[in-house]
Coordinates of C-alpha atoms in Angstrom, one line a residue:
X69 CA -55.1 -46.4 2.3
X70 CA -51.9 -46.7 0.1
X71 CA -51.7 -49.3 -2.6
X72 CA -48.8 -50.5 -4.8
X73 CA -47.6 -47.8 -7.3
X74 CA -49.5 -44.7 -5.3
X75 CA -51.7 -44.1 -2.6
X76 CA -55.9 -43.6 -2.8
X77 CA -56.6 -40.5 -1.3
X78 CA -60.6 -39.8 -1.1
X79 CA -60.9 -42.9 -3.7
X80 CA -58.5 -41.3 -6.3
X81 CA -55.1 -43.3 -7.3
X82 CA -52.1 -40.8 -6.5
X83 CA -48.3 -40.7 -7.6
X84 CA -45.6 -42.0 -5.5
X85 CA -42.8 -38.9 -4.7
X86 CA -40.5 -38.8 -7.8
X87 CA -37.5 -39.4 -5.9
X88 CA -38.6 -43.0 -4.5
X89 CA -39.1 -44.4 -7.6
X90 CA -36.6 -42.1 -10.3
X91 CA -33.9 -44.3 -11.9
X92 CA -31.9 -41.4 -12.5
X93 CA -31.7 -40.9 -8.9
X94 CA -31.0 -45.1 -8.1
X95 CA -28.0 -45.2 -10.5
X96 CA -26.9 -42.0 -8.8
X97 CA -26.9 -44.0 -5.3
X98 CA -25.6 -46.6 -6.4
X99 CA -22.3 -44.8 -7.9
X100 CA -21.4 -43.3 -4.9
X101 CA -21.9 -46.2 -2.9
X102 CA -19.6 -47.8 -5.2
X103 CA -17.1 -44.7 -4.9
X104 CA -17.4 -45.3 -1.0
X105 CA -16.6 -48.8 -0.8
X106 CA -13.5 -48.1 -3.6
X107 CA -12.4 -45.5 -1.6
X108 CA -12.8 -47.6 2.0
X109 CA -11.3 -50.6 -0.1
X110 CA -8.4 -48.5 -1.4
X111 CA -7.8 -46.9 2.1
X112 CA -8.0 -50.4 3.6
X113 CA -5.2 -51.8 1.1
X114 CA -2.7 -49.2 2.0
X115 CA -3.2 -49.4 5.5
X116 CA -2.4 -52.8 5.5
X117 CA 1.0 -52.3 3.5
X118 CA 1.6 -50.0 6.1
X119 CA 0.8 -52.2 8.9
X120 CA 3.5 -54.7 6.5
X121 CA 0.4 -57.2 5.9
X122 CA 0.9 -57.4 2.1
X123 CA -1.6 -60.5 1.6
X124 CA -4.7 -58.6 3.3
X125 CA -3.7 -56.0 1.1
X126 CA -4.1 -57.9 -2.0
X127 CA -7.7 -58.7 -0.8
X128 CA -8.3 -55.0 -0.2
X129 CA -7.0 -54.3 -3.8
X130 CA -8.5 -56.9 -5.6
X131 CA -12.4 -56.1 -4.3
X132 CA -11.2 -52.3 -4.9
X133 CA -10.8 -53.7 -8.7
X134 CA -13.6 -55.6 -8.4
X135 CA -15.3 -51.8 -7.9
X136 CA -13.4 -50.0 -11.1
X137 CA -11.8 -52.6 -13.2
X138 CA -10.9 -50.4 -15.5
X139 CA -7.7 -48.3 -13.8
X140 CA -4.5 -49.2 -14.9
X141 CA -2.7 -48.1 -11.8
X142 CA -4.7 -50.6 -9.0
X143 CA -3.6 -53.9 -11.6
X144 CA 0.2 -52.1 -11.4
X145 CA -0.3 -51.3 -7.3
X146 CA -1.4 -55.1 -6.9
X147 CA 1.5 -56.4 -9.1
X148 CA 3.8 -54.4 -7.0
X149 CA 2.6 -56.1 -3.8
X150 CA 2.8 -59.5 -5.8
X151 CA 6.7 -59.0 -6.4
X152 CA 7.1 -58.4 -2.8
X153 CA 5.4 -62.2 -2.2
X154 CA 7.6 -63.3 -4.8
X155 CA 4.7 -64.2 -6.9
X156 CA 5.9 -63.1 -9.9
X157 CA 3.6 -64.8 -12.0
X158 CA 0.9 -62.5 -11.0
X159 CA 2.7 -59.9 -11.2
X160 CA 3.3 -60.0 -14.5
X161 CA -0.6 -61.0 -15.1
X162 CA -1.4 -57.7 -13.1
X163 CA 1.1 -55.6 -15.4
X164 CA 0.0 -57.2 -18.5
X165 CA -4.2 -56.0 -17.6
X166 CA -2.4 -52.3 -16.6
X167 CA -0.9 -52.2 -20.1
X168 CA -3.8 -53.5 -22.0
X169 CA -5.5 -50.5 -20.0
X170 CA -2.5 -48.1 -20.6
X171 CA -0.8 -49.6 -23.9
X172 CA 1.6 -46.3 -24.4
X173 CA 2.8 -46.3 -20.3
X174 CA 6.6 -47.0 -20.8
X175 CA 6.8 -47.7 -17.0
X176 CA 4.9 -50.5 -17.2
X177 CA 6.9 -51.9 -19.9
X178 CA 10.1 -51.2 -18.4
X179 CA 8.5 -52.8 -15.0
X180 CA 7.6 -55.7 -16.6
X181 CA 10.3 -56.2 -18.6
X182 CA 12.4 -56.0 -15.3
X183 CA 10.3 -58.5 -13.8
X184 CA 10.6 -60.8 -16.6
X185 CA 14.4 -60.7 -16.1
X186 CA 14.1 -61.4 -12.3
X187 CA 11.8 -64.5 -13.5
X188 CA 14.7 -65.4 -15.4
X189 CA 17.5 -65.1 -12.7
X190 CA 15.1 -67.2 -10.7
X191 CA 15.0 -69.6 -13.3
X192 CA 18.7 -69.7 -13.7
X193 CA 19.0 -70.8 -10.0
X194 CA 17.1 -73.2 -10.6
X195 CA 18.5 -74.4 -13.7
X196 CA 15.4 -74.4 -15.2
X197 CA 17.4 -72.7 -18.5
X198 CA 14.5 -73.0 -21.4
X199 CA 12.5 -70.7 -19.3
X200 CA 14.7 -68.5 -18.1
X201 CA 15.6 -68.0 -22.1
X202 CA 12.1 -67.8 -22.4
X203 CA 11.5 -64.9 -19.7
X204 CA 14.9 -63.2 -21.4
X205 CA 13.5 -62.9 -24.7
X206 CA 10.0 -61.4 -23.7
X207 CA 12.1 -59.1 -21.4
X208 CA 14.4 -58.1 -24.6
X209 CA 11.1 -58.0 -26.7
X210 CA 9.3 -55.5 -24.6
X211 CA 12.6 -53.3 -23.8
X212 CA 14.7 -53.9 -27.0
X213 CA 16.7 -50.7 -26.3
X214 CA 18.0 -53.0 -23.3
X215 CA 20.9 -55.2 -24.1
X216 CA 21.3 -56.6 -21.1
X217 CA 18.0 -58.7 -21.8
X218 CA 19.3 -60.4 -25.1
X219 CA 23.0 -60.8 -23.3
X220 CA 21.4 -63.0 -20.6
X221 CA 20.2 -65.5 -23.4
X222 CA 23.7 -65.8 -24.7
X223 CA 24.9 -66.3 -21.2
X224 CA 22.6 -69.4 -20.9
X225 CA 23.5 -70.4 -24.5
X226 CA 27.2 -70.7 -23.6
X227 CA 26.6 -72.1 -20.0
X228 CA 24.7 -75.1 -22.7
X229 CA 27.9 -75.1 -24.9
X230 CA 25.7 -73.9 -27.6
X231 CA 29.0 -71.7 -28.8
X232 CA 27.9 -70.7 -32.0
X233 CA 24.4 -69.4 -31.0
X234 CA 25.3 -67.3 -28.0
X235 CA 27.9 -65.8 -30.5
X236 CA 25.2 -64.4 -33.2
X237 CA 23.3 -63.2 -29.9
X238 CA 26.2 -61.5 -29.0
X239 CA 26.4 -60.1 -32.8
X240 CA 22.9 -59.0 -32.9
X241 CA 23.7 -56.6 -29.4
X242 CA 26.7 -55.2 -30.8
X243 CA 25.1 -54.5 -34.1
X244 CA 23.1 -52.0 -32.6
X245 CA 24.8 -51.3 -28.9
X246 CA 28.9 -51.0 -29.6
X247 CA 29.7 -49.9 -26.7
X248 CA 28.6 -52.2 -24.4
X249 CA 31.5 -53.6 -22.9
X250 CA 29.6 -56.6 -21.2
X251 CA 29.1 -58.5 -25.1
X252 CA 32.9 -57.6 -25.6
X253 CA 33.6 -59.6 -22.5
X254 CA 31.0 -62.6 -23.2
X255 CA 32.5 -63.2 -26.3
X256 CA 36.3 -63.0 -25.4
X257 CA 35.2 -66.2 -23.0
X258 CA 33.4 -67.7 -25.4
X259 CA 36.0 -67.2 -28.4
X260 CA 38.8 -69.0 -25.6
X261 CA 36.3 -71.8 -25.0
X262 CA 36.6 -72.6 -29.0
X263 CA 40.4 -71.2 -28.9
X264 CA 40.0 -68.3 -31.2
X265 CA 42.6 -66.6 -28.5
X266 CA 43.7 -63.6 -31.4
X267 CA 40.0 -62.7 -31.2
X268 CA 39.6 -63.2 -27.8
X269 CA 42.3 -60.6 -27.0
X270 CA 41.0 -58.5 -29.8
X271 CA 38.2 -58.1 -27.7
X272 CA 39.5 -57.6 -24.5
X273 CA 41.6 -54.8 -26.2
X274 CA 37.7 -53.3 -26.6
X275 CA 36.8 -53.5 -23.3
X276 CA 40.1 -51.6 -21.9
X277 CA 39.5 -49.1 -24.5
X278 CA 35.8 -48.3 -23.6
X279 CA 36.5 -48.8 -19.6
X280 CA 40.5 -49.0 -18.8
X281 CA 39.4 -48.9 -15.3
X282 CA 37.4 -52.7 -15.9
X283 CA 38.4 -55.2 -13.2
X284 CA 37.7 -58.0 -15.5
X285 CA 40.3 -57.3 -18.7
X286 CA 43.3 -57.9 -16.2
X287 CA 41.6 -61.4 -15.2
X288 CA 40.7 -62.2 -19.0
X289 CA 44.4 -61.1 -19.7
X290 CA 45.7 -63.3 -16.9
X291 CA 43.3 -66.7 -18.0
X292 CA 44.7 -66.1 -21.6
X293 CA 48.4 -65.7 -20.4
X294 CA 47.9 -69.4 -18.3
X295 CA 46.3 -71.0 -21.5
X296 CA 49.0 -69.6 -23.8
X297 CA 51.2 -71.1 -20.8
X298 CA 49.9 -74.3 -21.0
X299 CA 49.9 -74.9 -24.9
X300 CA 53.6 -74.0 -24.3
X301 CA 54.0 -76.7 -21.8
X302 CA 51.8 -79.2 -24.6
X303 CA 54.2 -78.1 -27.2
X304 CA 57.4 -78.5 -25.5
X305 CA 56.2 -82.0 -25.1
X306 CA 54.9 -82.2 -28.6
X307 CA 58.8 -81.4 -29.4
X308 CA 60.5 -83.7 -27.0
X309 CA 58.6 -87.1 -28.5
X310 CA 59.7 -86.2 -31.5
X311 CA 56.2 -84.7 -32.9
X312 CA 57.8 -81.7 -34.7
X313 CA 54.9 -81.0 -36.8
X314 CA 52.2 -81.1 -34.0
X315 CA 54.9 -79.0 -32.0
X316 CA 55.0 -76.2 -35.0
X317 CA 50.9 -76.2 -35.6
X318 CA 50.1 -75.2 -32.1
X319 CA 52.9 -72.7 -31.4
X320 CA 51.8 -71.0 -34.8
X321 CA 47.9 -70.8 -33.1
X322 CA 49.3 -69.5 -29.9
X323 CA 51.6 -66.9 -31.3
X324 CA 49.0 -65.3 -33.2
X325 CA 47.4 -63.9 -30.2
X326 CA 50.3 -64.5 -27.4
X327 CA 53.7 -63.9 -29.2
X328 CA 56.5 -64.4 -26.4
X329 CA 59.8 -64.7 -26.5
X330 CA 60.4 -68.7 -25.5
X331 CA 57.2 -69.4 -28.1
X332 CA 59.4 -67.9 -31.1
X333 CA 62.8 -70.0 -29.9
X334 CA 60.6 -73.5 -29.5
X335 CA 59.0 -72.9 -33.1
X336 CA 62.4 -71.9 -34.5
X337 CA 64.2 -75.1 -32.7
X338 CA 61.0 -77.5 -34.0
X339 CA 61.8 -75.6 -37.7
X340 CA 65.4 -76.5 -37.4
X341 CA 64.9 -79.7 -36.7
X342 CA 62.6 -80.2 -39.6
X343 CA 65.2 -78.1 -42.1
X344 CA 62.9 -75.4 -42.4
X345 CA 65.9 -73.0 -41.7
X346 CA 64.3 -69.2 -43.3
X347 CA 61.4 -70.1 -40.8
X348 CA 63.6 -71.0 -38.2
X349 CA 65.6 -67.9 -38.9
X350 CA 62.3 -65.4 -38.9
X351 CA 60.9 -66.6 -35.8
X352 CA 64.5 -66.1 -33.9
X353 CA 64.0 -62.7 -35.2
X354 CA 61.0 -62.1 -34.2
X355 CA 62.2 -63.2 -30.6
X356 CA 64.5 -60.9 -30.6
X357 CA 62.4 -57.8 -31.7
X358 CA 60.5 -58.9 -28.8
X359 CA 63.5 -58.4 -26.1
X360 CA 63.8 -55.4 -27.9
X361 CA 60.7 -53.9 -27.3
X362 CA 60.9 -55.4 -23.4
X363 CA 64.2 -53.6 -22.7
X364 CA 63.0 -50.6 -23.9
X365 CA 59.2 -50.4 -22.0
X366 CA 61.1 -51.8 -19.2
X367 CA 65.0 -51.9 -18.7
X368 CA 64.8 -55.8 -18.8
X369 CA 68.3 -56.2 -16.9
X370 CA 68.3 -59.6 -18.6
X371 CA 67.6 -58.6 -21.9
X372 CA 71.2 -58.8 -23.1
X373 CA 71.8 -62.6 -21.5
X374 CA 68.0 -63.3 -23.5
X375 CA 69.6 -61.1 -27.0
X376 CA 73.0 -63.8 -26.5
X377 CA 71.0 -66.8 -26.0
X378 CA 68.8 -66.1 -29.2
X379 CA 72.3 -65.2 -31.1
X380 CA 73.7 -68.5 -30.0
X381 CA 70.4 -70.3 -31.4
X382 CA 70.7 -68.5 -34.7
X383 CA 74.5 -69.3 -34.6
X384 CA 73.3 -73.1 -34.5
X385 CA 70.6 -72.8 -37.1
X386 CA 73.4 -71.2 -39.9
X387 CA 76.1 -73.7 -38.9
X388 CA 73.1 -76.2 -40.2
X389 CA 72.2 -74.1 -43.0
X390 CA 76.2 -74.6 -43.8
X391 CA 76.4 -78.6 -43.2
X392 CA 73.6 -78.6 -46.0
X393 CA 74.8 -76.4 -48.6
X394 CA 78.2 -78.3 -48.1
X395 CA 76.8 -82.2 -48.1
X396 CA 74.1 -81.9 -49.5
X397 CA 73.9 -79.2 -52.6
X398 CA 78.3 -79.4 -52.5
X399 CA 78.1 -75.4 -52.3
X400 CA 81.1 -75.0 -50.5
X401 CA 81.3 -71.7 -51.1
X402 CA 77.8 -70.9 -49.5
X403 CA 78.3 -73.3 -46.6
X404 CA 81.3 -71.3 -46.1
X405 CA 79.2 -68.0 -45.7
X406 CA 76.8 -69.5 -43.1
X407 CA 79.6 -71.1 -41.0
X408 CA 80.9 -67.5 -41.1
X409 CA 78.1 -66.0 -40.0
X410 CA 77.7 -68.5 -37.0
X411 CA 81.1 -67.7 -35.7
X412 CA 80.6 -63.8 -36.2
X413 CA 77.5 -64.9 -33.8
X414 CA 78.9 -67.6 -31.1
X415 CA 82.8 -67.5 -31.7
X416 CA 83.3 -70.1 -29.1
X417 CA 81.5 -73.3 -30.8
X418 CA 84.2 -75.4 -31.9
X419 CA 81.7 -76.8 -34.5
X420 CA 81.5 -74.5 -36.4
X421 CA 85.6 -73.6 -36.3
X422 CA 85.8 -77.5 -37.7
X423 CA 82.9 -77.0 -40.6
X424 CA 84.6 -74.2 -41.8
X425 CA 87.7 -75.8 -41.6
X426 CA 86.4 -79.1 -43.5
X427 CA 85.2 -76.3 -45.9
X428 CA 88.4 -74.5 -47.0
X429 CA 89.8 -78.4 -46.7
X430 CA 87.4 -79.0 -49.6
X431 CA 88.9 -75.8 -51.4
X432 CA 92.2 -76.9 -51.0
X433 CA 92.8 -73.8 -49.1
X434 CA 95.2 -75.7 -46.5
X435 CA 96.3 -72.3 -44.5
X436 CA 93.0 -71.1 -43.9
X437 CA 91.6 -75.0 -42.8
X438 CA 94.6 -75.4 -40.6
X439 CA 93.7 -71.8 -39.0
X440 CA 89.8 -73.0 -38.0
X441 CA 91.2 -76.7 -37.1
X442 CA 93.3 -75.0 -34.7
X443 CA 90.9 -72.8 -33.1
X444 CA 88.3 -75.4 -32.8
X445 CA 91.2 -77.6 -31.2
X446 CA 92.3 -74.3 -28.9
X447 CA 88.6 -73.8 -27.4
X448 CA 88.2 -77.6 -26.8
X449 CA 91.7 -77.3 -25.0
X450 CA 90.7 -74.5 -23.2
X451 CA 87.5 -76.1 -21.9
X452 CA 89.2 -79.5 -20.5
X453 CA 87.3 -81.2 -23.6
X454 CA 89.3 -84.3 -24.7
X455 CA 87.0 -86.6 -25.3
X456 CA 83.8 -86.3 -27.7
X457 CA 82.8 -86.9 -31.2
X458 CA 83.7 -83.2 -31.8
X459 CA 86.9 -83.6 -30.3
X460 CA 87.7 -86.5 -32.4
X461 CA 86.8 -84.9 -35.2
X462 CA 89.0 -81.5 -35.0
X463 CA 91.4 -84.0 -33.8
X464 CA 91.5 -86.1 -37.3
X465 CA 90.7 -83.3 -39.0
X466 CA 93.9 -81.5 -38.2
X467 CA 96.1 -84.2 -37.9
X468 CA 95.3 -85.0 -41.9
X469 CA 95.6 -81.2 -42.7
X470 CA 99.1 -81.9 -41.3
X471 CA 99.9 -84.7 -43.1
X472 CA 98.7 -83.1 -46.4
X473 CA 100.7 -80.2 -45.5
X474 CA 103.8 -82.2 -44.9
X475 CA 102.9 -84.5 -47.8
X476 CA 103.1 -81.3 -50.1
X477 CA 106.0 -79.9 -48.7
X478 CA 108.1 -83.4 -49.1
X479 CA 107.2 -83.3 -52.9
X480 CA 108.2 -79.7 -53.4
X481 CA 111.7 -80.8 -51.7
X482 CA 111.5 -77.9 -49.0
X483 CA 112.0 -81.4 -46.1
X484 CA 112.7 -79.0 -43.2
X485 CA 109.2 -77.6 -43.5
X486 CA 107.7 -81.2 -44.1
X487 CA 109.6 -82.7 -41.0
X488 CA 107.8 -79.8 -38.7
X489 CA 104.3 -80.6 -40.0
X490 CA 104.8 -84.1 -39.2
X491 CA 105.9 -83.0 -35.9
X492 CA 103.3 -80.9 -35.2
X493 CA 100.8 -84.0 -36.4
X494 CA 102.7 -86.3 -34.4
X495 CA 102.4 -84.2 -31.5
X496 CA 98.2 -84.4 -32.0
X497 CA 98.6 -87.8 -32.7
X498 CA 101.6 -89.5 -31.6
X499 CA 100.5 -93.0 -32.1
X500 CA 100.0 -93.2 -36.1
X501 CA 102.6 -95.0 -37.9
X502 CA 102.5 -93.2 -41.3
X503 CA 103.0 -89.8 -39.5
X504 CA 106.2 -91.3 -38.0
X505 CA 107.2 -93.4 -41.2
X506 CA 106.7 -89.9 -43.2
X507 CA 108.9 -87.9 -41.0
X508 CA 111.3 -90.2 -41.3
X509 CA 111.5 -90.1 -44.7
X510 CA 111.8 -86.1 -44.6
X511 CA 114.5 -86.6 -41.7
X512 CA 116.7 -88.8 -44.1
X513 CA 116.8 -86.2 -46.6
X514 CA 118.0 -84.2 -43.9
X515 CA 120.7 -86.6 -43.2
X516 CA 119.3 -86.7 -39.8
X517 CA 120.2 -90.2 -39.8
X518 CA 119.5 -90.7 -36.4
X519 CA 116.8 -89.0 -36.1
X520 CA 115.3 -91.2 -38.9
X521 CA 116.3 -94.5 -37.8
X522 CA 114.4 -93.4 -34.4
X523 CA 111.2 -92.8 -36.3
X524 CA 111.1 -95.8 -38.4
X525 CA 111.9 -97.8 -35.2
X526 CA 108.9 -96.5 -33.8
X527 CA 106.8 -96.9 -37.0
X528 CA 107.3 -100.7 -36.8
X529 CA 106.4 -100.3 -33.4
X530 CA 103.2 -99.1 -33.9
X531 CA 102.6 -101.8 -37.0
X532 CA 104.2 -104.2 -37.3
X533 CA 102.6 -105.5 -40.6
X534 CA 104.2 -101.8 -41.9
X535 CA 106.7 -103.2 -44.6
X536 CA 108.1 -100.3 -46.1
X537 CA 109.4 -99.0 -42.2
X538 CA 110.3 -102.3 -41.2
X539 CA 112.8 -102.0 -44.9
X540 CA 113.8 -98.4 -43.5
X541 CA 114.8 -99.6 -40.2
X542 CA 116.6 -102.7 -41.5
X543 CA 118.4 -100.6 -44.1

């Protein structure tokens, strides 16, 4: 008979076999069946990745964990097969569990760092932003030695216009990663966005430096060119309505990181204009340093038309310089300097031939006035130009020199040369009265009688009302 805890043999209670009832001996089972099913489980999940069921082999994994919770790389196996389903969110539980388990494994940092910046992408699609920041930041957090992490914040930062902020992201990489030619780049769009262009192409400059072979620094060079293009364009028309000021401010912001040739010229015109003449002056010289430097790196065939043009323009702005000294401050000798220098520049202005003319007029030096007056009255021949205010005014101009002439050779008695500077006025101006009337009077001293009757003849003529010809004549 066998009873409960032993079996009665010849009435006495005996003991059961030690094995059947050893706990030592249960546990011992019970391991390996545990190992067993781990090991089928763990068999099972591979063999469904290999038969490209991923979602059976989650199930495999997780009742393998469900076995021996405790090893790090089943939670990373699972996570990988989570990325693959594009459940990222447990993939990032799964990596979390293997680093609890493995705190020191720097490839599950890096993994799940990664992972965090894929989450991020994702949420960039779709423009969910404050979580994609959000995945960024743990991403930069876990991997700091990563810039890329931190970069991808200030990407979203200036995608939100938030300027400022994705600038002291972009600080905080390059404090400690200053080579990274990505942040360079980031912030020379940024720093065009707010119009800080010298910046901008500061930074540029450090991108070719650390990679001249970067695609991208031609493109940045080429947006900056088209927005220094287009401020031109704003400033021309700033200058044309009149809005000199407004014309000056934004040139001076665009030469500062784009300094071109037809820049200088506008901001030097816009000067002129405003009678800032030594700005005026530096900026045509600084346009001209620039074709320079062209014709040398280059051969610039029309560098010498572009060094003639700018010469003409600073002919112009001395010629102003002159008109001032002379009106304006009565420095006649000064103004007499500047016209100088504007001929020795663009000899074939007849402007400036007359100011210097008016000049020496103002000096009383009658010679070297009638010299100017009659080259400014030669080019204006020479060009078919008989018409004009300028025209007009070498045209009065001389004619008076020739008169004062005359005049001062009548009262010195030497008639002959007095007659032939009324000719030569008459001649300019054969329809003024006084011109004949005065070589009239130098004729009858000549006792060209006839010759003098003739010109007060035609000096009553030409006014009537002229009472001392009409006596003249009469006489």
């Amino acid at each position: 008979m066998e009873t409960k805890g032993g079996r009665v043999v010849n009435g006495v209670r005996t003991k059961v076999l030690a094995h059947f009832v050893n706990p030592h001996t249960q546990k011992a089972r019970g391991e390996l069946a545990i190992t067993n099913s781990f090991a089928w489980r763990r068999t099972e999940a591979d063999k469904h990745m290999k038969d490209g069921r991923p979602d059976l082999a989650v199930t495999s994994l997780s009742a393998a964990i469900f076995l021996k919770p405790n090893i790090a790389e089943l939670y990373e196996y699972r996570a990988e097969i989570y990325i693959q389903l594009c459940d990222f969110g447990s993939a990032i539980l799964n990596y979390r569990k293997a680093l609890s388990l493995c705190p020191r494994e720097k490839k599950f940092v890096e993994r799940m760092a990664r992972i965090m910046f894929v989450r991020g992408r994702l949420h960039v699609e779709d423009e969910e932003l404050d979580q994609a920041i959000d995945a960024f930041k743990e991403a930069a957090k876990l991997v700091p030695t990563n810039p890329q992490y931190e970069l991808e914040c200030a990407r979203i930062y200036f995608s939100k216009n938030l300027c400022k902020t994705a600038l002291d992201s972009i600080e905080n990489i390059l404090a400690s990663h200053p080579d990274y030619t990505d942040a360079y780049h980031l912030r020379a769009k940024i720093l065009i966005r707010l119009g800080e262009y010298s910046m901008a192409k500061i930074d540029i400059e450090n991108v070719e430096k650390r990679d001249s072979n970067d695609v991208r620094v031609k493109k940045m060079a080429d947006l900056i060119k088209q927005e220094a293009q287009s401020k031109f364009v704003q400033a021309t028309q700033f200058y044309t309505s009149g809005l000199n000021g407004q014309c000056i401010a934004l040139l001076s912001n665009t030469l500062a990181w784009n300094p071109t040739v037809e820049g200088y010229r506008l901001r030097a015109t816009a000067f002129r204009t405003e009678g800032k003449f030594n700005a005026s002056i530096a900026d045509l010289k600084c346009a001209m340093q620039l074709v320079q430097s062209k014709a040398e790196e280059t051969n610039h065939s029309h560098s010498d038309m572009e060094l003639k043009d700018i010469q003409r323009q600073l002919a112009f702005t001395l010629n102003d310089i002159g008109i001032c000294l002379l009106n304006i401050g009565g420095k006649v000798n000064e103004a007499i300097d500047c016209f100088r220098k504007a001929i020795s520049r663009w000899e074939r202005e007849p402007q400036f031939h007359a100011n210097l003319a008016d000049s020496y007029k103002e000096l009383n030096q009658l010679d070297n006035a009638l010299k100017y007056y009659q080259k400014a009255f030669s080019i204006l021949a020479d060009r078919g130009k008989t018409d004009g205010d300028i025209y007009h005014k070498v045209l009065t101009g001389l004619c008076s020199l020739r008169y004062d002439r005359g005049r001062r050779m009548f009262n010195n008695t030497n008639y002959m040369e007095a007659e032939q500077e009324y000719s030569h006025a008459i001649r300019l101006s054969p329809n003024t009265a006084m011109l004949r009337f005065c070589r009239g009077e130098s004729r009858l001293q000549l006792l060209n009688l006839l010759g003098a009757y003739f010109d007060f003849k035609k000096a009553v003529e030409l006014d009537p009302k002229f009472n001392k010809a009409q006596e003249r004549w009469e006489w």
